[in-house]
XYZ file of C-alpha atoms in Angstrom:
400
model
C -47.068 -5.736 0.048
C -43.174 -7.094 0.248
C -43.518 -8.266 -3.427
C -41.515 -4.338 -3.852
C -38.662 -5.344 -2.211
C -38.109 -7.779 -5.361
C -37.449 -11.264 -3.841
C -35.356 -13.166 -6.427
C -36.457 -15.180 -8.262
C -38.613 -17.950 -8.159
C -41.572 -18.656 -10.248
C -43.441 -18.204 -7.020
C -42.002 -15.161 -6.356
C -43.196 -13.686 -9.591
C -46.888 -14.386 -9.217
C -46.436 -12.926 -5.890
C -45.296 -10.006 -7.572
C -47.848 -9.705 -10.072
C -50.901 -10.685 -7.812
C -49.869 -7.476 -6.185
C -50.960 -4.929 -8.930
C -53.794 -6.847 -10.699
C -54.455 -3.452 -12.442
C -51.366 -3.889 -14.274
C -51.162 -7.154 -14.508
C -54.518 -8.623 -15.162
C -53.326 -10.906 -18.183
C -50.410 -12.145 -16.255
C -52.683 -12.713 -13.144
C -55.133 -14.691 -15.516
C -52.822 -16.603 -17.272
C -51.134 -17.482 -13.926
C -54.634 -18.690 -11.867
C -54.428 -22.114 -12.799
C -50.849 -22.376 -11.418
C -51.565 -20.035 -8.365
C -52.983 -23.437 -6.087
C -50.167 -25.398 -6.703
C -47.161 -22.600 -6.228
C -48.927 -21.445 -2.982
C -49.148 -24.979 -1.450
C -45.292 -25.008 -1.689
C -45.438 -22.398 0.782
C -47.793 -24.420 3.206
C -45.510 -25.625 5.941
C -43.165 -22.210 5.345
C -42.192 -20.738 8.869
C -43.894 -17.327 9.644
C -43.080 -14.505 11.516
C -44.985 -12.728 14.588
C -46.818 -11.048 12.593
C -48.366 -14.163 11.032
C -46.907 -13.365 7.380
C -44.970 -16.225 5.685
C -40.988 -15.741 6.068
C -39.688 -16.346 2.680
C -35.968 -17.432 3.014
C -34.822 -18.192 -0.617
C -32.112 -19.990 -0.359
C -28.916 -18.310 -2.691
C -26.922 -21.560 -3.472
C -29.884 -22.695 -5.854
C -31.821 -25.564 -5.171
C -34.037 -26.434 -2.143
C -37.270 -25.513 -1.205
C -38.877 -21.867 -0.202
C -38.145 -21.762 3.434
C -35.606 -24.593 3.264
C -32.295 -23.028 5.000
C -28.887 -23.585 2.738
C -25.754 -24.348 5.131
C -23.118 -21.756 4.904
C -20.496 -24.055 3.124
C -23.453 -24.103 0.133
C -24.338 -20.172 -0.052
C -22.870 -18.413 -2.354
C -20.650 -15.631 -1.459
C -19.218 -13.981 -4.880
C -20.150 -10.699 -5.944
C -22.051 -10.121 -8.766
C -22.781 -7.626 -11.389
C -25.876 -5.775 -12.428
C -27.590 -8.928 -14.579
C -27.030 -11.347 -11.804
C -24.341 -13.270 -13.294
C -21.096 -13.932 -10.962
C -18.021 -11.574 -11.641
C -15.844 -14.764 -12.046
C -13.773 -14.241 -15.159
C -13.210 -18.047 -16.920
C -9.739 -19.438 -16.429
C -7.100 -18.822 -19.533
C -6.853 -21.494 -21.950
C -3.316 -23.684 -22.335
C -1.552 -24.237 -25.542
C -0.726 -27.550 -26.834
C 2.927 -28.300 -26.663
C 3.581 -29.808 -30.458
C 7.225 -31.534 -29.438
C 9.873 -28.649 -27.655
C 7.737 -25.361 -28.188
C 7.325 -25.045 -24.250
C 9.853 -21.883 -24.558
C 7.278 -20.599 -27.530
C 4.047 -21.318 -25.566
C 5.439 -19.338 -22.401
C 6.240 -16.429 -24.424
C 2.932 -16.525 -25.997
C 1.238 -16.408 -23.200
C 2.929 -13.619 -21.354
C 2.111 -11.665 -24.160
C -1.756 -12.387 -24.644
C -2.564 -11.680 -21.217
C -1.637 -8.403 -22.002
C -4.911 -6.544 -23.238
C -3.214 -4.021 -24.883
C -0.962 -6.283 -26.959
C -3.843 -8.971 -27.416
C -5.867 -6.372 -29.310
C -3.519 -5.039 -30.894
C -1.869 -8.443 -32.737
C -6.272 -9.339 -33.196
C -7.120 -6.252 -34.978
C -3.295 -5.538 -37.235
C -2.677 -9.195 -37.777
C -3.017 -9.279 -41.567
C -0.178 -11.299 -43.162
C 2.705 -13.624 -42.467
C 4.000 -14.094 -38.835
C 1.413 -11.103 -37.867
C -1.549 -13.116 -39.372
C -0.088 -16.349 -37.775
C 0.051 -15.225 -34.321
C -3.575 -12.987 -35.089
C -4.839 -17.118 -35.230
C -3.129 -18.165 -32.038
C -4.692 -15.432 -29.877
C -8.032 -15.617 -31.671
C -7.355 -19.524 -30.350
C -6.442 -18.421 -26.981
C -10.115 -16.470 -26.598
C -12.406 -18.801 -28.159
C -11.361 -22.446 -27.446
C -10.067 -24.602 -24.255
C -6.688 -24.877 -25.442
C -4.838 -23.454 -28.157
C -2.478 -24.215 -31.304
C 0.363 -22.844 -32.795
C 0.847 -24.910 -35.822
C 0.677 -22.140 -38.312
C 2.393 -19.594 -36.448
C 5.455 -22.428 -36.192
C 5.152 -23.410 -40.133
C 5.125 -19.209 -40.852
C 8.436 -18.481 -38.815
C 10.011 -21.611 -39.916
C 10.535 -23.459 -36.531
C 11.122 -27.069 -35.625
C 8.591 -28.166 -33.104
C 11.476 -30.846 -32.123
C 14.056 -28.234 -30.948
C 14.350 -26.776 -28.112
C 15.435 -22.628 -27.844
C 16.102 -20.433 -25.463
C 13.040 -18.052 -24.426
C 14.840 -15.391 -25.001
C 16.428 -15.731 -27.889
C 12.820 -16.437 -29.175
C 12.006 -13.206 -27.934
C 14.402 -11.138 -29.859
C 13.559 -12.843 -32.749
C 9.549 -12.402 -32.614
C 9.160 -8.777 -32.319
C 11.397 -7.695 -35.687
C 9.306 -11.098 -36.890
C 6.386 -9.742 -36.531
C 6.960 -6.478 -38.294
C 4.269 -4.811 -36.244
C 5.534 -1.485 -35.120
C 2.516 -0.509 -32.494
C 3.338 -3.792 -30.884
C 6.986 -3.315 -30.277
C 6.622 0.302 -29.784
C 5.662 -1.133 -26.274
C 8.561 -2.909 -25.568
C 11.009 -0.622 -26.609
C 13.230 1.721 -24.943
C 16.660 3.341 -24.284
C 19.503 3.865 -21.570
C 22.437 5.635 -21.932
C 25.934 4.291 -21.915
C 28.383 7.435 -21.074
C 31.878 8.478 -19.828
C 32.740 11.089 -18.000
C 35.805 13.233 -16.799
C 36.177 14.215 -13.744
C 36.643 17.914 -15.618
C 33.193 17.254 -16.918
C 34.001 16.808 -20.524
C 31.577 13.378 -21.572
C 30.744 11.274 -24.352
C 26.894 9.588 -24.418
C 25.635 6.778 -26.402
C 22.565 5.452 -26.910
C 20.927 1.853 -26.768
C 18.075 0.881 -27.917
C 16.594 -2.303 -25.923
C 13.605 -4.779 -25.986
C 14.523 -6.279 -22.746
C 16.746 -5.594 -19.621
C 19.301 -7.836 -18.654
C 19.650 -8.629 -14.800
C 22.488 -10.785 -12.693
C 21.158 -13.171 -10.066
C 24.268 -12.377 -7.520
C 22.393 -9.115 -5.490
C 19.958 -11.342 -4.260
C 16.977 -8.426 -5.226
C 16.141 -7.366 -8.135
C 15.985 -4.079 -7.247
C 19.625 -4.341 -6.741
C 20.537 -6.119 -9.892
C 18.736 -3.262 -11.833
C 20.563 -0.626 -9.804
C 24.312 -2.759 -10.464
C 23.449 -3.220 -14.131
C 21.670 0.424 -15.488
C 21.978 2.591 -11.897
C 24.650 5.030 -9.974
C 26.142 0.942 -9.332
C 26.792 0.337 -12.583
C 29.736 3.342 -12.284
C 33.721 2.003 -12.658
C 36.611 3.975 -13.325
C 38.838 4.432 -16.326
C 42.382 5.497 -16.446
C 44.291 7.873 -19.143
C 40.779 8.434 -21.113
C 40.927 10.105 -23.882
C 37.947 12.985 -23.828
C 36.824 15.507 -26.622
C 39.262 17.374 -27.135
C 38.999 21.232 -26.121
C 41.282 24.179 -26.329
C 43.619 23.814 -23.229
C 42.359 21.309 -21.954
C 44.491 18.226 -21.233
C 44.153 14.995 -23.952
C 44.045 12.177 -20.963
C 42.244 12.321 -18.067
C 40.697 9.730 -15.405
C 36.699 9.256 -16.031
C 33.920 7.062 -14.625
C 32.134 4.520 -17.454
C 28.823 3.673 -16.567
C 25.247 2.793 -17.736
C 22.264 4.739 -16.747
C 18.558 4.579 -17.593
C 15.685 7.514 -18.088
C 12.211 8.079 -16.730
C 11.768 9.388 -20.324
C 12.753 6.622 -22.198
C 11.262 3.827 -20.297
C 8.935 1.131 -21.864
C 5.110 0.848 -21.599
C 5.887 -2.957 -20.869
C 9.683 -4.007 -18.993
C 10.417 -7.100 -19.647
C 13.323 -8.301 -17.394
C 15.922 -11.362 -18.312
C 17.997 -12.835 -15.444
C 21.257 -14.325 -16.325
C 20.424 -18.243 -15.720
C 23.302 -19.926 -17.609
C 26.958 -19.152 -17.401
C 30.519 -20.350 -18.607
C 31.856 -22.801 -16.410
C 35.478 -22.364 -17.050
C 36.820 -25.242 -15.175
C 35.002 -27.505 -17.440
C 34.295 -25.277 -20.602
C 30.456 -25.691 -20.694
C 28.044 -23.461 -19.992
C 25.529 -24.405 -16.667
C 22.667 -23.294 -15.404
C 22.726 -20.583 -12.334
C 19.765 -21.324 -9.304
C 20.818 -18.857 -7.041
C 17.544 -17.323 -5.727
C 16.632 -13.231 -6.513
C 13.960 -12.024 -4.585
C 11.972 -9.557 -6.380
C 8.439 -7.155 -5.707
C 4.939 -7.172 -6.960
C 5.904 -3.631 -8.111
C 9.021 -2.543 -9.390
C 10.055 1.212 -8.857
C 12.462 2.400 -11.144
C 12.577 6.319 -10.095
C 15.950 6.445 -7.516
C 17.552 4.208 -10.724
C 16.755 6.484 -13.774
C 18.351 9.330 -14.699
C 16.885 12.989 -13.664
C 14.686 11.399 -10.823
C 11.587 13.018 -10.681
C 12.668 16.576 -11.460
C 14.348 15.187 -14.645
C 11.819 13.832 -16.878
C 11.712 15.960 -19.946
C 7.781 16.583 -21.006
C 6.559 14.072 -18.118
C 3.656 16.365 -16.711
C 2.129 13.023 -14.749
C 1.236 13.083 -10.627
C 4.119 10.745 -9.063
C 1.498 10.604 -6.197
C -1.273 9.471 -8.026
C 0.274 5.554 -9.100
C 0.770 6.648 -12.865
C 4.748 7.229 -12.593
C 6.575 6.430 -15.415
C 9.164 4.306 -13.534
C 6.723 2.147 -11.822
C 5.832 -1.306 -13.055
C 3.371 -3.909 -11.524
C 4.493 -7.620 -12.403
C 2.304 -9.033 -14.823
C 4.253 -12.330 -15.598
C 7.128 -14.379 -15.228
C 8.598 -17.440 -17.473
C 10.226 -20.440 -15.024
C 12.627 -22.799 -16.639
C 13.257 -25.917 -14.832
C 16.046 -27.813 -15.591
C 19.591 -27.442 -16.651
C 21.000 -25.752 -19.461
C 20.517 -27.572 -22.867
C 17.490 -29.273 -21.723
C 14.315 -28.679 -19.349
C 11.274 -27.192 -19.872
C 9.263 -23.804 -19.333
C 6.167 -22.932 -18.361
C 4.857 -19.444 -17.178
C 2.746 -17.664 -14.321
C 0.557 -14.686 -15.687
C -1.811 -12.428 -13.696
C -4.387 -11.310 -16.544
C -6.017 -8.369 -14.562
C -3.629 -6.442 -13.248
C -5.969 -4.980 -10.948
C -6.832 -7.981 -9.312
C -4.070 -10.196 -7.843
C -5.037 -13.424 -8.884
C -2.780 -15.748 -10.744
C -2.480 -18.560 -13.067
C 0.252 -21.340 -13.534
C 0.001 -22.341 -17.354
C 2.374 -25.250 -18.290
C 1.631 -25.706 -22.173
C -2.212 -26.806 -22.016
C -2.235 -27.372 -17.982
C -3.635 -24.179 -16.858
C -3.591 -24.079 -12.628
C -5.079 -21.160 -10.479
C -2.413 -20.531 -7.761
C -1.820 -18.180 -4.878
C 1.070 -15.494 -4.950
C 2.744 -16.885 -2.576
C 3.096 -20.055 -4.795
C 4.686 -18.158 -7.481
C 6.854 -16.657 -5.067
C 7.890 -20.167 -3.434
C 8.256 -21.629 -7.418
C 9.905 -18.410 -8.514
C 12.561 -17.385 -5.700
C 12.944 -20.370 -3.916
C 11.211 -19.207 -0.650
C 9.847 -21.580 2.039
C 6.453 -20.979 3.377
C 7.868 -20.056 6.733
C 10.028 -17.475 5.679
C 6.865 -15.346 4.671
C 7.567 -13.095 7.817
C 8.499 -10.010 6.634
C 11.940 -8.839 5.786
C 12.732 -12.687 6.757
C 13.512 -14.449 2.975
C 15.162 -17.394 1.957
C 17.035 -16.738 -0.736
C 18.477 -20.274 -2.302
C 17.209 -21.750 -4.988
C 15.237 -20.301 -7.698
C 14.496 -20.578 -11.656
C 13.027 -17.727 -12.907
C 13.607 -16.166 -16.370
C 12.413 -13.632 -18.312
C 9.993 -11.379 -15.933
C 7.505 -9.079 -17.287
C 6.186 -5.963 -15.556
């Protein structure tokens, strides 16, 4: 009579099940007589309940016997989906570092774990450096680790030398000559001047990439210094448009602003790591530590605010704001300038906040708060909130 409730799955189980509506399942039931003695006499020494009725306890870590009890530390607790099989997506898959393409492998990797991008480049990759990377990402989904040989050979570059990250960045998108792709990563700010007797003059830049200073210790500060009200100095004796009685020089403010309506689908952030020393005349590399957020909020920076978004007809209290970004990834360089190595942390759902350390073909599950400590600097007893240690720190190019 239980055999409705479904009892996964044993072989026992199942003639259980079937014995249960002969009707139906007379040529199961026959073919399964010869086996019935020997299944049933597994459940012999079974415990039974007050009512006298065997207590089947099945255990869900696999193996044992019918009855047998599994220890917790065996059971298995992850959900599952409707077939049965865990929800447990597999690990991403490293790429082989062929001499000094640790900068390349990085990038490549913030980018696939993107789904948007990584169908994109698998379905438009026909020819040259398009068809090149098409091959790494098909690499990337179907094998343990990944090669980049003839995406190197089709952009000309030396698996010996070492670049910068970003640098490699600029370079890949125009590359690439795939339009849908760098539609993503492309947007504008304005760079303007204004009189104090409102007279103005607007320009305005196209970028792939934001560029952020380490010294405001958040980057929600940096952002604000660099492209916000912050980023506001004065000029002296400017020279306006002219206008009919109006005077030719006047005092103005310069400064850099960006829009809700001309932000990115993906930000990609670059701190400032390396400097001019000019004591020396080299350039170093900067570790101050910049602590930063799982999501970025862009809205008191931008232009307009929320009332000045031309043809944004979105909910701001729903999560789908234009000037909100959740971190996806974020390249580390260890090291000092001219030499080191990279190596990046992705999160490939962003719905789920679980993260992976891949170093070229080492690919490491880590916590958050490992990124965080790797990223920023942090030790793990400053986790208290609003209570952040802010030396030390690596981290490049960071991709929301």
């Amino acid at each position: 009579k239980n055999s409705r409730k479904m009892i996964y799955l044993t072989t026992a189980a199942a003639v259980l099940l079937f014995l249960s509506h002969p009707s139906q399942n007379s040529c199961y039931a026959q073919a399964c007589a010869s086996v019935l003695p020997s299944v049933l006499s597994r459940f012999a020494n079974s415990p039974r309940g007050r009512d006298g009725r065997i207590v089947l306890n099945f255990p869900r870590g696999g193996g044992g016997r019918p009855g047998q009890r599994v220890p917790k530390s065996r059971r298995r607790t992850t959900p599952r989906n409707g077939k049965g099989k865990a929800n447990i997506p597999p690990p991403p898959s490293g790429l082989v570092n062929l001499g000094n393409t640790c900068y390349m492998n990085a990038m490549l990797q913030s980018m696939y774990h993107i789904p948007l991008v990584r169908r994109l480049v698998q379905s438009n990759g026909d020819s040259g450096a398009s068809a090149a990377l098409r091959s790494v990402f098909l690499s990337l989904s179907d094998q343990p680790v990944g090669r980049t040989d003839d995406f190197c050979d089709s952009l000309g570059i030396s698996r010996f030398e070492q670049q910068d990250a970003s640098e490699f960045w600029k370079l890949l998108l125009p590359a690439l000559d795939m339009p849908e792709v760098s539609g993503l990563y492309i947007g504008n700010y304005e760079s303007y001047v204004e009189a104090t007797d409102g007279r103005r003059r607007v320009r305005t830049e196209t970028f792939t990439d934001l560029d952020a200073g380490t010294e405001a210790g958040t980057l929600q500060a940096a952002l604000e210094e660099g492209y916000g009200a912050a980023s506001e100095e004065k000029v002296e004796n400017w020279r306006p448009p002219p206008e009919e009685g109006m005077p030719d020089r006047v005092d103005a403010v310069r400064g850099v602003r960006l829009r809700n309506d001309s932000l990115p689908s993906v930000l990609q952030v670059t701190l400032r790591r390396f400097t001019v020393d000019y004591n020396y005349g080299i350039m170093k590399k900067v570790n101050d530590g910049l602590l930063f957020d799982r999501i970025l909020n862009l809205t008191g920076i931008c232009d307009g605010g929320k009332d000045g978004v031309d043809g944004w007809e979105g909910d701001y209290n729903s999560g789908d704001d234009p000037a909100v970004y959740d971190l996806q990834s974020m390249i580390v360089h260890s090291g000092e300038y001219g030499a080191g190595h990279y190596y990046a942390y992705v999160r490939p759902d962003i719905r789920r906040n679980v993260w992976y350390r891949i170093d070229d073909s080492r690919v490491t599950k880590v916590r958050y708060q490992d990124v965080e400590i790797d990223a920023t600097g942090l030790l793990p007893a400053a986790y208290a909130p609003r209570k952040r240690n802010v030396e030390g720190g690596n981290v490049g190019p960071i991709r929301w």
